[in-house]
mmCIF file of C-alpha atoms and ligand atoms in Angstrom:
data_model
loop_
_atom_site.group_PDB
_atom_site.id
_atom_site.type_symbol
_atom_site.label_atom_id
_atom_site.label_comp_id
_atom_site.label_asym_id
_atom_site.label_seq_id
_atom_site.Cartn_x
_atom_site.Cartn_y
_atom_site.Cartn_z
ATOM 1 C CA MET E 1 10.098 2.130 -6.561
ATOM 2 C CA TYR E 2 8.019 1.703 -3.439
ATOM 3 C CA PHE E 3 8.124 -1.393 -1.255
ATOM 4 C CA ILE E 4 5.322 -1.027 1.228
ATOM 5 C CA ALA E 5 4.922 -3.608 3.959
ATOM 6 C CA ASN E 6 1.372 -4.213 5.139
ATOM 7 C CA TRP E 7 1.689 -6.182 8.361
ATOM 8 C CA LYS E 8 -2.068 -6.460 8.826
ATOM 9 C CA MET E 9 -2.915 -7.707 12.373
ATOM 10 C CA TYR E 10 0.473 -9.292 12.972
ATOM 11 C CA GLY E 11 3.474 -8.287 15.030
ATOM 12 C CA ASP E 12 4.419 -7.258 18.549
ATOM 13 C CA LEU E 13 7.292 -5.381 20.178
ATOM 14 C CA LYS E 14 9.556 -8.415 19.856
ATOM 15 C CA THR E 15 8.927 -8.642 16.108
ATOM 16 C CA LEU E 16 10.572 -5.259 15.653
ATOM 17 C CA ASN E 17 14.000 -6.801 16.353
ATOM 18 C CA SER E 18 13.784 -8.616 13.042
ATOM 19 C CA LEU E 19 13.826 -5.261 11.267
ATOM 20 C CA ASP E 20 17.489 -4.689 12.064
ATOM 21 C CA LYS E 21 18.317 -6.669 8.903
ATOM 22 C CA VAL E 22 16.141 -4.399 6.779
ATOM 23 C CA ILE E 23 17.598 -1.255 8.383
ATOM 24 C CA LYS E 24 21.096 -2.479 7.562
ATOM 25 C CA PHE E 25 20.059 -3.388 4.025
ATOM 26 C CA SER E 26 18.555 0.050 3.518
ATOM 27 C CA LYS E 27 21.692 1.773 4.845
ATOM 28 C CA ASP E 28 23.957 -0.351 2.665
ATOM 29 C CA ASN E 29 21.896 0.525 -0.401
ATOM 30 C CA ARG E 30 21.352 4.232 0.139
ATOM 31 C CA LYS E 31 22.064 4.995 -3.483
ATOM 32 C CA ASN E 32 19.247 2.846 -4.768
ATOM 33 C CA LYS E 33 16.091 4.681 -5.556
ATOM 34 C CA PHE E 34 13.690 2.548 -3.574
ATOM 35 C CA LYS E 35 11.473 3.662 -0.741
ATOM 36 C CA ILE E 36 10.575 1.285 2.064
ATOM 37 C CA VAL E 37 7.470 2.001 4.139
ATOM 38 C CA TYR E 38 6.315 -0.196 7.030
ATOM 39 C CA CYS E 39 2.632 -0.204 7.912
ATOM 40 C CA PRO E 40 2.411 -2.135 11.191
ATOM 41 C CA PRO E 41 -0.609 -2.344 13.521
ATOM 42 C CA ASN E 42 -1.235 0.966 15.328
ATOM 43 C CA THR E 43 0.328 -0.394 18.536
ATOM 44 C CA LEU E 44 3.715 -0.494 16.819
ATOM 45 C CA ILE E 45 3.737 2.832 14.983
ATOM 46 C CA ARG E 46 5.467 4.790 17.751
ATOM 47 C CA PRO E 47 8.107 2.204 18.717
ATOM 48 C CA LEU E 48 8.808 1.492 15.063
ATOM 49 C CA SER E 49 9.180 5.136 14.072
ATOM 50 C CA LYS E 50 11.563 5.664 17.005
ATOM 51 C CA ARG E 51 13.614 2.738 15.827
ATOM 52 C CA LEU E 52 13.722 4.090 12.299
ATOM 53 C CA ILE E 53 15.041 7.540 13.213
ATOM 54 C CA LYS E 54 18.129 8.254 11.103
ATOM 55 C CA THR E 55 17.091 5.695 8.493
ATOM 56 C CA LYS E 56 15.320 6.298 5.200
ATOM 57 C CA ILE E 57 12.568 3.840 6.054
ATOM 58 C CA GLU E 58 9.194 5.410 6.816
ATOM 59 C CA VAL E 59 6.139 4.315 8.753
ATOM 60 C CA GLY E 60 2.461 4.219 7.865
ATOM 61 C CA ALA E 61 -0.829 3.056 9.335
ATOM 62 C CA GLN E 62 -3.364 0.631 7.897
ATOM 63 C CA ASN E 63 -6.582 2.604 8.357
ATOM 64 C CA CYS E 64 -8.059 5.520 10.288
ATOM 65 C CA HIS E 65 -11.312 7.169 11.315
ATOM 66 C CA GLU E 66 -12.867 9.593 8.833
ATOM 67 C CA SER E 67 -12.680 12.635 11.110
ATOM 68 C CA GLU E 68 -9.416 14.373 11.835
ATOM 69 C CA ASN E 69 -11.005 15.837 14.943
ATOM 70 C CA SER E 70 -11.198 14.111 18.278
ATOM 71 C CA GLY E 71 -14.592 12.818 19.362
ATOM 72 C CA ALA E 72 -16.629 10.151 21.072
ATOM 73 C CA HIS E 73 -15.604 7.227 18.850
ATOM 74 C CA THR E 74 -14.662 4.316 21.066
ATOM 75 C CA GLY E 75 -11.860 2.217 19.678
ATOM 76 C CA GLN E 76 -11.064 4.559 16.795
ATOM 77 C CA VAL E 77 -7.919 6.457 15.861
ATOM 78 C CA ASN E 78 -7.839 9.445 13.521
ATOM 79 C CA SER E 79 -5.314 10.606 10.942
ATOM 80 C CA LYS E 80 -3.993 13.418 13.127
ATOM 81 C CA MET E 81 -3.252 10.960 15.926
ATOM 82 C CA LEU E 82 -1.407 8.713 13.504
ATOM 83 C CA ARG E 83 0.672 11.638 12.290
ATOM 84 C CA ASN E 84 1.380 12.577 15.892
ATOM 85 C CA VAL E 85 2.994 9.194 16.645
ATOM 86 C CA GLY E 86 5.157 9.153 13.524
ATOM 87 C CA ALA E 87 3.054 7.806 10.661
ATOM 88 C CA LYS E 88 3.662 9.483 7.315
ATOM 89 C CA TYR E 89 1.398 7.219 5.270
ATOM 90 C CA VAL E 90 -1.945 5.507 5.683
ATOM 91 C CA ILE E 91 -3.425 2.607 3.714
ATOM 92 C CA LEU E 92 -7.079 3.314 2.906
ATOM 93 C CA GLY E 93 -9.721 1.307 1.079
ATOM 94 C CA HIS E 94 -8.038 -2.056 1.609
ATOM 95 C CA SER E 95 -10.327 -4.842 0.426
ATOM 96 C CA GLU E 96 -10.224 -6.498 3.856
ATOM 97 C CA ASN E 97 -11.940 -3.363 5.173
ATOM 98 C CA ARG E 98 -14.244 -2.968 2.182
ATOM 99 C CA GLN E 99 -15.373 -6.553 2.821
ATOM 100 C CA ILE E 100 -16.498 -5.663 6.344
ATOM 101 C CA GLY E 101 -18.577 -2.721 5.203
ATOM 102 C CA GLU E 102 -16.279 0.178 4.362
ATOM 103 C CA THR E 103 -18.029 2.057 1.550
ATOM 104 C CA ASP E 104 -16.513 4.205 -1.196
ATOM 105 C CA SER E 105 -17.992 7.302 0.394
ATOM 106 C CA LEU E 106 -16.505 6.468 3.807
ATOM 107 C CA ILE E 107 -13.138 5.854 2.140
ATOM 108 C CA ASN E 108 -13.491 9.243 0.424
ATOM 109 C CA SER E 109 -13.996 10.956 3.814
ATOM 110 C CA LYS E 110 -11.003 9.113 5.256
ATOM 111 C CA ILE E 111 -8.815 10.183 2.340
ATOM 112 C CA LYS E 112 -9.881 13.820 2.754
ATOM 113 C CA SER E 113 -9.178 13.881 6.466
ATOM 114 C CA SER E 114 -5.825 12.141 5.997
ATOM 115 C CA ILE E 115 -4.795 14.715 3.394
ATOM 116 C CA LYS E 116 -5.674 17.475 5.872
ATOM 117 C CA SER E 117 -3.514 15.792 8.505
ATOM 118 C CA GLY E 118 -0.565 15.671 6.136
ATOM 119 C CA LEU E 119 -0.445 11.924 5.541
ATOM 120 C CA LYS E 120 0.316 10.297 2.213
ATOM 121 C CA ILE E 121 -2.437 7.952 1.172
ATOM 122 C CA ILE E 122 -2.041 4.474 -0.218
ATOM 123 C CA PHE E 123 -5.475 4.119 -1.796
ATOM 124 C CA CYS E 124 -6.365 0.484 -2.544
ATOM 125 C CA ILE E 125 -8.639 -0.526 -5.385
ATOM 126 C CA GLY E 126 -9.283 -3.854 -7.060
ATOM 127 C CA GLU E 127 -11.905 -6.169 -8.474
ATOM 128 C CA THR E 128 -13.275 -9.380 -6.966
ATOM 129 C CA LEU E 129 -13.057 -12.678 -8.818
ATOM 130 C CA LYS E 130 -16.762 -12.465 -9.633
ATOM 131 C CA GLU E 131 -16.300 -9.015 -11.166
ATOM 132 C CA ARG E 132 -13.311 -10.195 -13.152
ATOM 133 C CA ARG E 133 -15.179 -13.240 -14.454
ATOM 134 C CA SER E 134 -18.079 -11.093 -15.568
ATOM 135 C CA LYS E 135 -15.652 -8.703 -17.283
ATOM 136 C CA LYS E 136 -16.400 -5.874 -14.891
ATOM 137 C CA THR E 137 -12.819 -5.162 -13.814
ATOM 138 C CA ASN E 138 -12.566 -1.765 -15.504
ATOM 139 C CA GLN E 139 -16.017 -0.755 -14.369
ATOM 140 C CA THR E 140 -15.150 -1.589 -10.758
ATOM 141 C CA LEU E 141 -11.836 0.244 -10.897
ATOM 142 C CA SER E 142 -13.489 3.304 -12.460
ATOM 143 C CA LEU E 143 -16.166 3.480 -9.806
ATOM 144 C CA GLN E 144 -13.762 2.991 -6.928
ATOM 145 C CA ILE E 145 -11.551 5.786 -8.250
ATOM 146 C CA LYS E 146 -14.453 8.108 -9.010
ATOM 147 C CA LYS E 147 -16.181 7.680 -5.643
ATOM 148 C CA GLY E 148 -13.062 7.287 -3.529
ATOM 149 C CA LEU E 149 -11.438 10.443 -4.877
ATOM 150 C CA LYS E 150 -14.623 12.492 -5.262
ATOM 151 C CA SER E 151 -13.946 16.248 -5.001
ATOM 152 C CA ILE E 152 -10.268 15.776 -4.231
ATOM 153 C CA LYS E 153 -8.450 18.163 -6.530
ATOM 154 C CA ASN E 154 -4.899 17.922 -5.295
ATOM 155 C CA LYS E 155 -3.883 14.305 -5.678
ATOM 156 C CA SER E 156 -0.189 14.854 -5.103
ATOM 157 C CA ASN E 157 -0.239 12.891 -1.832
ATOM 158 C CA ILE E 158 -2.080 9.930 -3.263
ATOM 159 C CA ILE E 159 -0.559 6.639 -4.339
ATOM 160 C CA ILE E 160 -2.815 4.004 -5.843
ATOM 161 C CA ALA E 161 -2.407 0.352 -4.943
ATOM 162 C CA TYR E 162 -4.055 -1.929 -7.463
ATOM 163 C CA GLU E 163 -4.866 -5.099 -5.556
ATOM 164 C CA PRO E 164 -7.137 -7.623 -7.274
ATOM 165 C CA VAL E 165 -9.099 -9.068 -4.338
ATOM 166 C CA TRP E 166 -8.688 -12.616 -5.646
ATOM 167 C CA SER E 167 -4.956 -12.340 -5.574
ATOM 168 C CA ILE E 168 -4.564 -11.160 -1.962
ATOM 169 C CA GLY E 169 -3.143 -13.937 0.184
ATOM 170 C CA THR E 170 -3.932 -16.615 -2.395
ATOM 171 C CA GLY E 171 -0.618 -17.062 -4.191
ATOM 172 C CA LEU E 172 -2.322 -16.077 -7.447
ATOM 173 C CA ILE E 173 -1.225 -13.103 -9.504
ATOM 174 C CA PRO E 174 -2.754 -11.755 -12.712
ATOM 175 C CA LYS E 175 -1.242 -12.647 -16.078
ATOM 176 C CA SER E 176 1.279 -9.965 -17.016
ATOM 177 C CA GLU E 177 -0.760 -8.812 -20.000
ATOM 178 C CA ASP E 178 -3.895 -8.391 -17.866
ATOM 179 C CA LEU E 179 -1.959 -6.543 -15.191
ATOM 180 C CA ILE E 180 -0.428 -4.174 -17.712
ATOM 181 C CA LYS E 181 -3.889 -3.485 -19.136
ATOM 182 C CA SER E 182 -5.355 -2.705 -15.714
ATOM 183 C CA ILE E 183 -2.474 -0.449 -14.661
ATOM 184 C CA LYS E 184 -2.619 1.414 -17.960
ATOM 185 C CA PHE E 185 -6.358 1.743 -17.578
ATOM 186 C CA ILE E 186 -5.903 3.282 -14.121
ATOM 187 C CA LYS E 187 -3.150 5.623 -15.324
ATOM 188 C CA LYS E 188 -5.332 6.790 -18.189
ATOM 189 C CA LYS E 189 -8.075 7.789 -15.754
ATOM 190 C CA PHE E 190 -5.762 10.474 -14.394
ATOM 191 C CA GLY E 191 -4.342 11.751 -17.652
ATOM 192 C CA LYS E 192 -0.910 13.332 -17.532
ATOM 193 C CA LYS E 193 -0.856 13.700 -13.767
ATOM 194 C CA SER E 194 -1.211 10.036 -12.857
ATOM 195 C CA PRO E 195 -0.322 9.144 -9.287
ATOM 196 C CA LYS E 196 2.198 6.363 -8.698
ATOM 197 C CA ILE E 197 0.548 2.979 -9.144
ATOM 198 C CA LEU E 198 1.593 0.031 -7.012
ATOM 199 C CA TYR E 199 0.617 -3.575 -7.413
ATOM 200 C CA GLY E 200 -0.413 -5.704 -4.436
ATOM 201 C CA GLY E 201 -1.546 -9.307 -4.031
ATOM 202 C CA SER E 202 0.722 -12.312 -3.431
ATOM 203 C CA VAL E 203 3.931 -10.409 -4.072
ATOM 204 C CA ASN E 204 6.706 -12.678 -2.811
ATOM 205 C CA ASN E 205 10.284 -13.642 -3.617
ATOM 206 C CA ILE E 206 9.052 -15.905 -6.423
ATOM 207 C CA SER E 207 6.272 -13.882 -8.064
ATOM 208 C CA ILE E 208 8.548 -10.835 -8.094
ATOM 209 C CA SER E 209 10.514 -12.354 -10.989
ATOM 210 C CA GLN E 210 7.451 -11.951 -13.196
ATOM 211 C CA LEU E 211 6.168 -8.724 -11.664
ATOM 212 C CA LYS E 212 9.425 -6.787 -11.880
ATOM 213 C CA LYS E 213 9.315 -7.027 -15.664
ATOM 214 C CA ILE E 214 6.201 -4.875 -15.768
ATOM 215 C CA SER E 215 7.616 -1.409 -16.190
ATOM 216 C CA VAL E 216 4.337 0.451 -15.625
ATOM 217 C CA ILE E 217 4.349 -0.632 -11.959
ATOM 218 C CA ASP E 218 5.810 1.945 -9.560
ATOM 219 C CA GLY E 219 6.185 -0.402 -6.610
ATOM 220 C CA PHE E 220 4.538 -3.073 -4.488
ATOM 221 C CA LEU E 221 2.231 -3.387 -1.505
ATOM 222 C CA ILE E 222 3.333 -6.543 0.234
ATOM 223 C CA GLY E 223 1.334 -8.406 2.883
ATOM 224 C CA GLY E 224 2.360 -11.882 4.020
ATOM 225 C CA ALA E 225 5.904 -11.828 2.637
ATOM 226 C CA SER E 226 6.701 -8.514 4.345
ATOM 227 C CA GLN E 227 6.548 -10.047 7.805
ATOM 228 C CA ASP E 228 9.705 -12.027 7.140
ATOM 229 C CA SER E 229 12.630 -9.598 6.839
ATOM 230 C CA LYS E 230 14.699 -12.004 4.776
ATOM 231 C CA LYS E 231 11.898 -12.542 2.250
ATOM 232 C CA PHE E 232 11.190 -8.814 2.143
ATOM 233 C CA ILE E 233 14.830 -7.988 1.405
ATOM 234 C CA ASP E 234 14.880 -10.747 -1.181
ATOM 235 C CA ILE E 235 11.931 -9.168 -2.995
ATOM 236 C CA ILE E 236 13.735 -5.822 -3.160
ATOM 237 C CA LYS E 237 17.010 -7.422 -4.258
ATOM 238 C CA LYS E 238 15.325 -9.502 -6.955
ATOM 239 C CA THR E 239 13.560 -6.423 -8.326
ATOM 240 C CA TYR E 240 16.935 -4.968 -9.236
ATOM 241 C CA ILE E 241 18.840 -8.053 -10.356
HETATM 242 P P1 PGA Q 301 -0.533 -10.410 0.331
HETATM 243 O O1 PGA Q 301 -1.393 -9.147 0.837
HETATM 244 O O2 PGA Q 301 0.794 -9.893 -0.131
HETATM 245 O O3 PGA Q 301 -0.409 -11.286 1.563
HETATM 246 O O4 PGA Q 301 -1.294 -11.061 -0.756
HETATM 247 C C1 PGA Q 301 -1.347 -7.924 0.162
HETATM 248 C C2 PGA Q 301 -2.254 -6.935 0.844
HETATM 249 O O5 PGA Q 301 -3.260 -7.341 1.446
HETATM 250 O O6 PGA Q 301 -1.995 -5.718 0.819
#
């Protein structure tokens, strides 16, 4: 099971102290088969990965430029640079970036360059409320997968995060039966070699009681609740109780 923390644009050097609890929890539970990955803002990737040396917790980024080569791109960071400072993962296609203009084809280029740089990709897909209401969920998911993963043959470094846009940061989660249907639909798209499929959107220490019962889910992408170490640990604990 994956527990991936998406810190979004939160956190500073001081915040990292709060991770000591999670480091201890991870060390005390080495035998459990869960994988914790922290995706902080880029400013914290290096200090965080230094702090996590000798732990099983890994670090990821939240986005990157589409070229793995250096270039005249003010304000941008590429996948190679992220790898260089300790990131092993990168979140791509998050709806907060799609909403500000990131297209499927741009996401596809980012995925390709991140694969070349040796990062694992957490590829986010999900329908808006409007699409869900007009029964276009499957159509949206299909298109995002098709365009986002266009001409990528080796998908072994790809993890899918199914995040219904309407459930991100809202406290709303899909009904279990709907969620199972969507995850199965995604898995079916890949046939026998399905990547791991995570769920994201309002995962917290309360909603986890419902979500953990859904056996087709391979883990969680956690936003808001991951910034509080106690809540984050609670989510992991509750998954296994
Ligand atoms: P949330 O965010 O857990 O705060 O809903 C999830 C995400 O944006 O990945």
